[in-house]
Short mmCIF file of C-alpha atoms in Angstrom, two decimals:
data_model
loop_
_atom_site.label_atom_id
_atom_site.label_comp_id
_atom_site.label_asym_id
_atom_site.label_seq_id
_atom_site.Cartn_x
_atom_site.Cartn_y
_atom_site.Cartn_z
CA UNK E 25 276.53 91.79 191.10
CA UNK E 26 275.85 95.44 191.65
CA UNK E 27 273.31 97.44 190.27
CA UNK E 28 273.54 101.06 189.43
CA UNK E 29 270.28 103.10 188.11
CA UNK E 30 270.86 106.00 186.67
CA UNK E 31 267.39 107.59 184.91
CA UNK E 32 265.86 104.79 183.05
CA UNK E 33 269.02 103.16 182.49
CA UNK E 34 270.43 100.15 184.58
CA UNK E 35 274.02 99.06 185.17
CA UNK E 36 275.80 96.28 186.53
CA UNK E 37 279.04 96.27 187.41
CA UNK E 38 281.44 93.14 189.66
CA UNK E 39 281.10 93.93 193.73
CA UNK E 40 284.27 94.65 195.22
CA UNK E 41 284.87 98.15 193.97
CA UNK E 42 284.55 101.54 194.85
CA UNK E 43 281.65 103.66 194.21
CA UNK E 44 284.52 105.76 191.94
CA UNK E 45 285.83 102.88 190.17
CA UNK E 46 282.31 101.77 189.21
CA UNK E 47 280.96 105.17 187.84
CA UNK E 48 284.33 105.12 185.93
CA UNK E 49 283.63 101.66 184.42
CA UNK E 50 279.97 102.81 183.36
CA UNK E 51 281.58 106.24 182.00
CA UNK E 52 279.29 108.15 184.17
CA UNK E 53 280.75 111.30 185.54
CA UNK E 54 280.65 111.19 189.39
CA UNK E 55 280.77 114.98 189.43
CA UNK E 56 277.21 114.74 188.02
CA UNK E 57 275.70 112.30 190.11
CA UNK E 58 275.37 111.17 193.85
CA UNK E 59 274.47 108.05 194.84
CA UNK E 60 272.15 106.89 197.09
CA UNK E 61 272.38 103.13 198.54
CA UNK E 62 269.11 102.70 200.64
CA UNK E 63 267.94 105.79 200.60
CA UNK E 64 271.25 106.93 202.06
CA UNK E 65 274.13 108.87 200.60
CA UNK E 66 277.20 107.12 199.76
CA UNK E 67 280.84 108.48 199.00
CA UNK E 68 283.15 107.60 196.14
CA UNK E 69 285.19 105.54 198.60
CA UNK E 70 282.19 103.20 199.12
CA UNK E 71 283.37 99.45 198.71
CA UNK E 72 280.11 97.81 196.80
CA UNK E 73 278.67 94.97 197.69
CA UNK E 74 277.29 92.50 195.94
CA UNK E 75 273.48 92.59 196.00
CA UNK E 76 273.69 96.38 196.30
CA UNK E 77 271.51 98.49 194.72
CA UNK E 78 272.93 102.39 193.56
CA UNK E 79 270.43 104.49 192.76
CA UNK E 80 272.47 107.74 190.82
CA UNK E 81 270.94 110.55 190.99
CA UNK E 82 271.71 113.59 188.34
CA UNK E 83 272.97 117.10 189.74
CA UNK E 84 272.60 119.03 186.92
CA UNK E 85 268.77 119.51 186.17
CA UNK E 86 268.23 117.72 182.74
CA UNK E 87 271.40 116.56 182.23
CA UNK E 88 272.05 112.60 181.60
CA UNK E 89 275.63 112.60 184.08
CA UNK E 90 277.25 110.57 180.70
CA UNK E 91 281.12 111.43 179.75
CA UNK E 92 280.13 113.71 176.84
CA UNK E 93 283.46 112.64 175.24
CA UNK E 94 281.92 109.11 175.07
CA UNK E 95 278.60 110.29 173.80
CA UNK E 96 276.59 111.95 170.89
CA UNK E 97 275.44 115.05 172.25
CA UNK E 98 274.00 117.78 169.79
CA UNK E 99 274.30 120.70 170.27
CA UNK E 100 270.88 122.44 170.05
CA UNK E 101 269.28 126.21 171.89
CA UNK E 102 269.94 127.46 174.99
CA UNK E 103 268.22 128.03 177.69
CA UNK E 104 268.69 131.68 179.26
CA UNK E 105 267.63 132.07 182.80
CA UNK E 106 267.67 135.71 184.28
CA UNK P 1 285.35 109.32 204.97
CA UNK P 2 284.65 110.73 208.22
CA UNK P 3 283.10 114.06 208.88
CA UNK P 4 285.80 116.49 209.69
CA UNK P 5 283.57 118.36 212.46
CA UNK P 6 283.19 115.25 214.18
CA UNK P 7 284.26 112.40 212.77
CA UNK P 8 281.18 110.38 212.05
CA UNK P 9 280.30 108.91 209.05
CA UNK P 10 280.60 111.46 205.98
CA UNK P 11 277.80 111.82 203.71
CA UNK P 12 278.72 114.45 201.84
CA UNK P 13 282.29 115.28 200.77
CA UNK P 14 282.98 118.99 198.56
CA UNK P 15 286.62 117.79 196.81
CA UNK P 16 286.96 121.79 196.19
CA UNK P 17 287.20 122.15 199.92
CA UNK P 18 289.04 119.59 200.90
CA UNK P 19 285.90 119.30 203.19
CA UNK P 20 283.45 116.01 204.25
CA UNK P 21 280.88 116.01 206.42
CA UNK P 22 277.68 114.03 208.28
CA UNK P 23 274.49 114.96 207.02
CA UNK P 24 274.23 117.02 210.39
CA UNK P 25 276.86 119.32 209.85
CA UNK P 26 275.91 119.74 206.68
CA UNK P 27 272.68 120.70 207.25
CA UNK P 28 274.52 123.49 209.55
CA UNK P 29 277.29 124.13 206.79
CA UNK P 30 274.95 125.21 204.02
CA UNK P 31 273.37 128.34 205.68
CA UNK P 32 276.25 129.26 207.66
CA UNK P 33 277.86 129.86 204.25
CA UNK P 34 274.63 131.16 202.42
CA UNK P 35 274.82 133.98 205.20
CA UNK P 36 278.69 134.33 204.71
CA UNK P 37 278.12 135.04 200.93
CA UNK P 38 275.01 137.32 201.69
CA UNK P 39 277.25 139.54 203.69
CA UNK P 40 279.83 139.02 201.13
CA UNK P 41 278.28 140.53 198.40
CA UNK P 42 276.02 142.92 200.22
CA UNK P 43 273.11 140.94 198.64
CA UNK P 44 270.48 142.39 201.22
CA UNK P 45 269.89 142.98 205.55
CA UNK P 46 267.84 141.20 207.78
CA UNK P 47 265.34 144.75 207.13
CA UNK P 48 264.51 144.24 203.61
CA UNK P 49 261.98 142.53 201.56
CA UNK P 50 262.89 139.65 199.42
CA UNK P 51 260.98 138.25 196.78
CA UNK P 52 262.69 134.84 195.60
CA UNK P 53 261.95 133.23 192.41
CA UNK P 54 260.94 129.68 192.79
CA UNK P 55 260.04 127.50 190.38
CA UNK P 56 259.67 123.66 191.93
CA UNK P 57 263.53 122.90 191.41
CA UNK P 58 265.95 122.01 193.83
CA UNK P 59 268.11 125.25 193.92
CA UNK P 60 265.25 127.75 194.18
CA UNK P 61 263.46 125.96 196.97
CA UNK P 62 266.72 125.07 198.80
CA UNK P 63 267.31 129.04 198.62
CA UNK P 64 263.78 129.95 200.00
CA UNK P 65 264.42 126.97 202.45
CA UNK P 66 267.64 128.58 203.73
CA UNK P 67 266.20 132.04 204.14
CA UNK P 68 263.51 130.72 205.93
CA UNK P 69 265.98 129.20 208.33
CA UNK P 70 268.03 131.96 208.51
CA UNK P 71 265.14 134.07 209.30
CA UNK P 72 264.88 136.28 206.76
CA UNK P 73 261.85 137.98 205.12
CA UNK P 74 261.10 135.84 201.91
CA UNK P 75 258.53 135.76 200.01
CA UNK P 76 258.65 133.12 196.99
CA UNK P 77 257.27 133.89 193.17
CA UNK P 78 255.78 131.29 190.88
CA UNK P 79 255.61 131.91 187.08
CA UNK P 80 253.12 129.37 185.50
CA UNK P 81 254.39 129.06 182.40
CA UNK P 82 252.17 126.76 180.99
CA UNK P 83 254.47 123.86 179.96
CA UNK P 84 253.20 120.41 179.42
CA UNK P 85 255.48 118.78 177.38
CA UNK P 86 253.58 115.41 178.17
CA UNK P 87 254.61 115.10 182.08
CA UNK P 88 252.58 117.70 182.97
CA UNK P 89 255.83 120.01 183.56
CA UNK P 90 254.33 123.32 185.31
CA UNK P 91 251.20 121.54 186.55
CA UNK P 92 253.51 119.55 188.39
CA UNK P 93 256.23 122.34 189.43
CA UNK P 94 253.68 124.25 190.53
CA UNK P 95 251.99 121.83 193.15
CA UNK P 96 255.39 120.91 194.45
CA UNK P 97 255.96 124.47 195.01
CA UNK P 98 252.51 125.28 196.81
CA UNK P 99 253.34 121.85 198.78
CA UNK P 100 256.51 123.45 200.16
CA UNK P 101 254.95 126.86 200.88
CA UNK P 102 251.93 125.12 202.48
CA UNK P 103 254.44 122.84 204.93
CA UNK P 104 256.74 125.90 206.13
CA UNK P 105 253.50 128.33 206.30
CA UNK P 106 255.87 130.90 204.01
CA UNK P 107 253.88 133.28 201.47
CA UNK P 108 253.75 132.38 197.61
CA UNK P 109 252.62 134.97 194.93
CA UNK P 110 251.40 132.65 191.81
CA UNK P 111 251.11 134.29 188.75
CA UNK P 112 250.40 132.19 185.15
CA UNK P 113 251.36 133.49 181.80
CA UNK P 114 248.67 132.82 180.40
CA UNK P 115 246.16 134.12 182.38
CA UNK P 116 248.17 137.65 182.26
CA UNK P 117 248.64 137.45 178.13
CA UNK P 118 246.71 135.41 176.74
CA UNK P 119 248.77 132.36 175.75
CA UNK P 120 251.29 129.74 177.55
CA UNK P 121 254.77 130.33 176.58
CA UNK P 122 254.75 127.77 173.44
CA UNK P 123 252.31 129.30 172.44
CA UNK P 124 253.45 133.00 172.43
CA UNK P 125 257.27 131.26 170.91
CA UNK P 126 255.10 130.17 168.16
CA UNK P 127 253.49 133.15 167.14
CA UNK P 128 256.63 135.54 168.02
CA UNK P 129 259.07 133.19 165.72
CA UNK P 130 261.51 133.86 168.41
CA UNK P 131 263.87 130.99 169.36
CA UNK P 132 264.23 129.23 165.93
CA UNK P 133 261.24 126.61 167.24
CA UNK P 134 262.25 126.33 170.97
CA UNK P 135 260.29 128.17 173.91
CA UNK P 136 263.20 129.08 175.60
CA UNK P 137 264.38 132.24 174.61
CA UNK P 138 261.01 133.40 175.04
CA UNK P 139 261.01 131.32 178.42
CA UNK P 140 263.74 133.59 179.47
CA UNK P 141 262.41 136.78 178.60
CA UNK P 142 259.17 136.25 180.12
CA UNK P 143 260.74 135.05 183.01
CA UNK P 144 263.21 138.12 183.66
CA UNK P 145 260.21 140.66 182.55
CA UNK P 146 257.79 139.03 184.98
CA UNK P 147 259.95 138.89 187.74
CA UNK P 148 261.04 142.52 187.72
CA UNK P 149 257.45 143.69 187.25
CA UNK P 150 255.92 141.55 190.27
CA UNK P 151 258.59 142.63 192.36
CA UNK P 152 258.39 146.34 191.70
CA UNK P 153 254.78 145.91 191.98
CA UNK P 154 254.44 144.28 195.21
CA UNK P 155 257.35 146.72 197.04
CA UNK P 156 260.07 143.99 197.32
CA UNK P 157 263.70 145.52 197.70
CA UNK P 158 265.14 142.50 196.27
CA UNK P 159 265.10 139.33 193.89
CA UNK P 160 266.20 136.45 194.63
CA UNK P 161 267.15 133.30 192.13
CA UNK P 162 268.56 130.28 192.92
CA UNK P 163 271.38 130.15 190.58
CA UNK P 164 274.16 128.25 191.44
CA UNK P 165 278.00 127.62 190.60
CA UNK P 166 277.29 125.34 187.88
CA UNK P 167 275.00 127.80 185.93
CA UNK P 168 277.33 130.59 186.80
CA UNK P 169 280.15 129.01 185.44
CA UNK P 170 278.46 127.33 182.35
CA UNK P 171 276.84 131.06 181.64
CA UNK P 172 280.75 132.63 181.99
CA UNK P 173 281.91 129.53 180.19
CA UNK P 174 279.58 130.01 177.22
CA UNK P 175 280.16 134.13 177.31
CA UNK P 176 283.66 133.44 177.15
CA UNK P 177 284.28 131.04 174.04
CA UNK P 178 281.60 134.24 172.10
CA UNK P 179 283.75 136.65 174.18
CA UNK P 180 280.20 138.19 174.65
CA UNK P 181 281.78 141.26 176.70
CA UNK P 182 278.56 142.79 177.50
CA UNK P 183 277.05 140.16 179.05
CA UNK P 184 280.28 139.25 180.86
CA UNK P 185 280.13 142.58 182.04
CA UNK P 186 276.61 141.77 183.26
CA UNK P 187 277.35 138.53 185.24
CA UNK P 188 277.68 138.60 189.41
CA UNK P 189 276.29 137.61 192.25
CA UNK P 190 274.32 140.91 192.21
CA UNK P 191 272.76 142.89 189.52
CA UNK P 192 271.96 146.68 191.69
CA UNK P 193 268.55 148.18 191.51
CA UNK P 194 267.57 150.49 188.49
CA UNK P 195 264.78 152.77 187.42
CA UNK P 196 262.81 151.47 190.05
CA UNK P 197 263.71 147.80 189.41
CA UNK P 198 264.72 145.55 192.63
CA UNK P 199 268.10 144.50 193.13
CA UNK P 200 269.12 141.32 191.65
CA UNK P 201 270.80 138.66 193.71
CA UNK P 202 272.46 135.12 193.60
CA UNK P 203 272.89 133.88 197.08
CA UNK P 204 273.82 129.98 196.05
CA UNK P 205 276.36 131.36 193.82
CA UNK P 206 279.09 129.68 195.28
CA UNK P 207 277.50 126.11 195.68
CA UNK P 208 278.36 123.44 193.32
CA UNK P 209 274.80 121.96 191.45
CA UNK P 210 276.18 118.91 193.34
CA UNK P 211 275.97 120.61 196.44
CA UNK P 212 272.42 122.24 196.50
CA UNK P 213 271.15 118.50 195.18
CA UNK P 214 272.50 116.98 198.78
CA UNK P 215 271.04 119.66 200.86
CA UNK P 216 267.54 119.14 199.00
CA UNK P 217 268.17 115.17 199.58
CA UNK P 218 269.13 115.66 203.24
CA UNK P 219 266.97 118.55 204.24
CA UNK P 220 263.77 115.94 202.46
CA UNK P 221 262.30 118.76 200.20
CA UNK P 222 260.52 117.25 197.21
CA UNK P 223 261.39 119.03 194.13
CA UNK P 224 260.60 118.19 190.27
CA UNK P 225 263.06 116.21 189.65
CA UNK P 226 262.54 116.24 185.88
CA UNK P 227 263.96 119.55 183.86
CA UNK P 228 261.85 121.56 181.71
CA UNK P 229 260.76 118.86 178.64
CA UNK P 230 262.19 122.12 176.15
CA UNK P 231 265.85 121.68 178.16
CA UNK P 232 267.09 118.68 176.83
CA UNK P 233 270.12 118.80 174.45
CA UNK P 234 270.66 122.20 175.63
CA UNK P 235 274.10 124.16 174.97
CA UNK P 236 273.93 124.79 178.72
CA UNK P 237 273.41 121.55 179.78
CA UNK P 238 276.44 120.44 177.80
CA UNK P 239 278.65 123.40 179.28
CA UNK P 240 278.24 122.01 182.42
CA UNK P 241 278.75 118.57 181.59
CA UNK P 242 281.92 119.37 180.21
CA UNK P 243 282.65 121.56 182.88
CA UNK P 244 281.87 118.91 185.45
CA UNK P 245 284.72 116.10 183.73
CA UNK P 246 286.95 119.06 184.29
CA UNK P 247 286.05 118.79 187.55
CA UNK P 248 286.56 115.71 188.30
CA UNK P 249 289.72 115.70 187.24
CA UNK P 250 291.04 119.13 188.45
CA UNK P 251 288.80 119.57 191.62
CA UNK P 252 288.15 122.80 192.33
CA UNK P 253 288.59 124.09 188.46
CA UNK P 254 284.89 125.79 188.44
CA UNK P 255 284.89 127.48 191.38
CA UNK P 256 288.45 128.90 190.21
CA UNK P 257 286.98 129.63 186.77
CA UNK P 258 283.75 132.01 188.57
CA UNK P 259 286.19 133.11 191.36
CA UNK P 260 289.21 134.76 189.51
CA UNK P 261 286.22 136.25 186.91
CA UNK P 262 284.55 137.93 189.79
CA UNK P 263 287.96 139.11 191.10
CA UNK P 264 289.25 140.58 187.29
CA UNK P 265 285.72 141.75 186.95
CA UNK P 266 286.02 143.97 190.11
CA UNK P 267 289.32 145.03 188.92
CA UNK P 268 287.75 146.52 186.17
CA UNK P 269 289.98 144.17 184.25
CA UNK P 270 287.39 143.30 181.71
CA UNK P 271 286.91 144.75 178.31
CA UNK P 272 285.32 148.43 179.32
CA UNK P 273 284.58 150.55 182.15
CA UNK P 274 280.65 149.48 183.95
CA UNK P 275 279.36 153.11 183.47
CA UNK P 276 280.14 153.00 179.33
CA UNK P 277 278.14 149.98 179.09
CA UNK P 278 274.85 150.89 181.12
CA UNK P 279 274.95 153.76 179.19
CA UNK P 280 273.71 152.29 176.56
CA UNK P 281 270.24 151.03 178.50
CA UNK P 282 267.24 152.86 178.48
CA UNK P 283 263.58 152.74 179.43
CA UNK P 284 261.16 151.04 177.92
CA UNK P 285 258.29 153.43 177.29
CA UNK P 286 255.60 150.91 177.87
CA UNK P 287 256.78 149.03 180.73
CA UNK P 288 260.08 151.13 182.27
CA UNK P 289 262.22 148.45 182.55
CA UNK P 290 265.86 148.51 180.87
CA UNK P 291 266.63 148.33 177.04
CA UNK P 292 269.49 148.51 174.70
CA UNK P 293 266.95 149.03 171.74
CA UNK P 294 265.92 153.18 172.45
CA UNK P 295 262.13 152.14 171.86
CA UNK P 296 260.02 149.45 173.26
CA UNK P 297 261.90 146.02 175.37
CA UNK P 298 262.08 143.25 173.58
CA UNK P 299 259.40 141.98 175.69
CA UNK P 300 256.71 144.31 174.91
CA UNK P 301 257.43 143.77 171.22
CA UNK P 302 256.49 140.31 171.03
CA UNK P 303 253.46 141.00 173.25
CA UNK P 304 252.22 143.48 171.09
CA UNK P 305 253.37 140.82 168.13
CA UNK P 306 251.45 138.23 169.79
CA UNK P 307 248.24 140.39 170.42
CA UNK P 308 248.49 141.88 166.46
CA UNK P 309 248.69 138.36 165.34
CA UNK P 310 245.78 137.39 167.19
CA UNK P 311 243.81 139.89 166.00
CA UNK P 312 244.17 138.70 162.28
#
């Protein structure tokens, strides 16, 4: 199996599949995230392996990289910078 | 994916562009376009003083990080805002920032909140009831007050920030569904100087959040990698979210969305002419800096609110 970490979660998904196909199957947005296989960068072509280990790492500061039209999120303040 | 400069092993690939490449040329990409948008814009010359605002995030060291490179004067600016939020939030920011200063010998100004009035910003939310219960309106203020004063203080012709595309665009995004013409008026890469204030400018403006995050990861600076404890849920977090599944599946749709604003904004295709709507700033009379309320800022209103309700 492969195993993504995004946060505190954990996610396993079959090896054989892209990096895309993978974030796709875990709903997380790859537009918020890059992943990192051994402390290296990896692309959304990526085949995964099994025994790999994807550690996702959020773009957007705070933000949880989750397809919001899968999720919960409330709506609460805003945070003004500048 | 191989690297189109030279065909080794991609690492980071910008779908917007229809551009991959090694961590190498990367590392070369990054400034090469920071100095392209500098120039752009007219942001500032190799002669004048910057100040830039950094607060232990990605984006604002990666800016300081790519002035430094490109050899430009830059000072950085910390703000201790006294956050804790049980991870030790500005305690933490703040040692990652001195870290980074300390490696690259560059020049910090610290300056804490509290120390200058009295309270952390919770604290001064609290007793200004602005925010309905959430620091972060009062974040903000304190933030764009303090940074304007240091810099005119210290002589710096310009302020930097380390905003990026994805704030730009959520910011224009969440402007646009209030139709909040004033402050789309407001929004660019720069903000000109004004009764004495130093310019305003946004030199990562046209990197993706996505972007910025690989330079940090490649270029090995440490920043906090948690956001502010106050910034979860937020409506701007959300915008970009949403902005970002756009992406994904029409690449290229944010930097279109900031792009073709700028452009109708230059036009003078928005709303009402510049000049009508900076007529309606003036000075504060404590502190000189802008206001559309004709007595004191907004900012030296809750400071004196603060101090009275200490007092009691």
């Amino acid at each position: 199996m492969v195993k993504l970490i995004l946060r505190d979660k954990e996610y396993e998904v079959k090896p054989g599949m892209t990096l895309l196909s993978a974030l796709q199957k875990i709903s997380v947005v790859p537009e918020s995230v890059i992943a990192t296989r051994e402390g290296e960068m990896i692309l959304e072509d990526e085949i995964l392996k099994d025994g790999d280990v994807v550690k996702l790492i959020a773009v957007i500061s705070g933000g949880a990289g989750i397809d919001t039209r899968t999720s919960n999120t409330e709506l609460r303040g805003i945070c003004h910078e500048m | 994916m191989k690297c189109k400069k030279c065909g080794g092993k991609a690492s980071v690939n910008m779908r917007q562009h229809k551009l991959a490449l090694c961590k190498e040329h990367y590392l070369d990409w990054v400034p090469e376009q920071t100095e392209r948008f500098i120039k752009k814009y007219e942001m500032f010359t190799r002669d004048e003083k910057i100040l830039v605002a950094v607060s232990g995030g990605k984006d604002s060291l990666a800016l300081w990080d790519i002035l430094h490179r490109l050899g430009y004067h830059a000072d950085g600016l910390y703000l201790g805002l006294g956050i804790d939020g049980g991870i030790g939030y500005s305690h933490e920011s703040q040692r990652l920032t001195e870290k980074f200063a300390h490696e690259r010998d560059l020049k910090l100004h610290i300056v804490d909140i509290e120390t200058e009035y009295g309270q952390p910003i919770p604290v001064l939310s609290e007793i200004s009831h602005r925010g309905h219960g959430k620091p972060c309106a009062v974040c903000g203020l304190a933030k764009r007050h303090e940074m304007n004063r240091i810099a005119r203080d210290l002589g710096y012709d310009v302020l930097a920030t380390g905003h990026n595309l994805d704030d730009e665009a959520a910011v224009l995004f969440g402007n646009t569904l209030s139709w909040s013409s004033e402050y789309l008026l407001r929004q660019g890469p720069v903000l000109p100087a004004s009764d004495g204030l130093a310019r305003k400018v946004k030199p990562l403006c046209r990197f993706y959040e996505r972007e910025m995050t690989a330079y940090s990861l490649v270029r090995g600076i440490e920043y906090i990698y948690e956001e502010c404890p106050f910034a979860e849920g937020s409506q701007s977090i959300y915008y970009k979210e949403l902005l970002n599944q756009l992406e994904t599946a029409r690449p290229g749709a944010k930097l279109t969305f900031y792009l073709r604003f700028l452009e109708a904004r230059k036009r003078g295709d928005l709303f009402i002419e510049k000049d009508l709507e900076r007529a309606h700033l003036r000075s504060c009379p404590k502190c000189g800096q802008p206001t559309s309320t004709g007595d004191l800022c907004s900012f030296c209103r809750m400071i004196e609110k603060a101090t009275s309700a200490q007092a009691a």
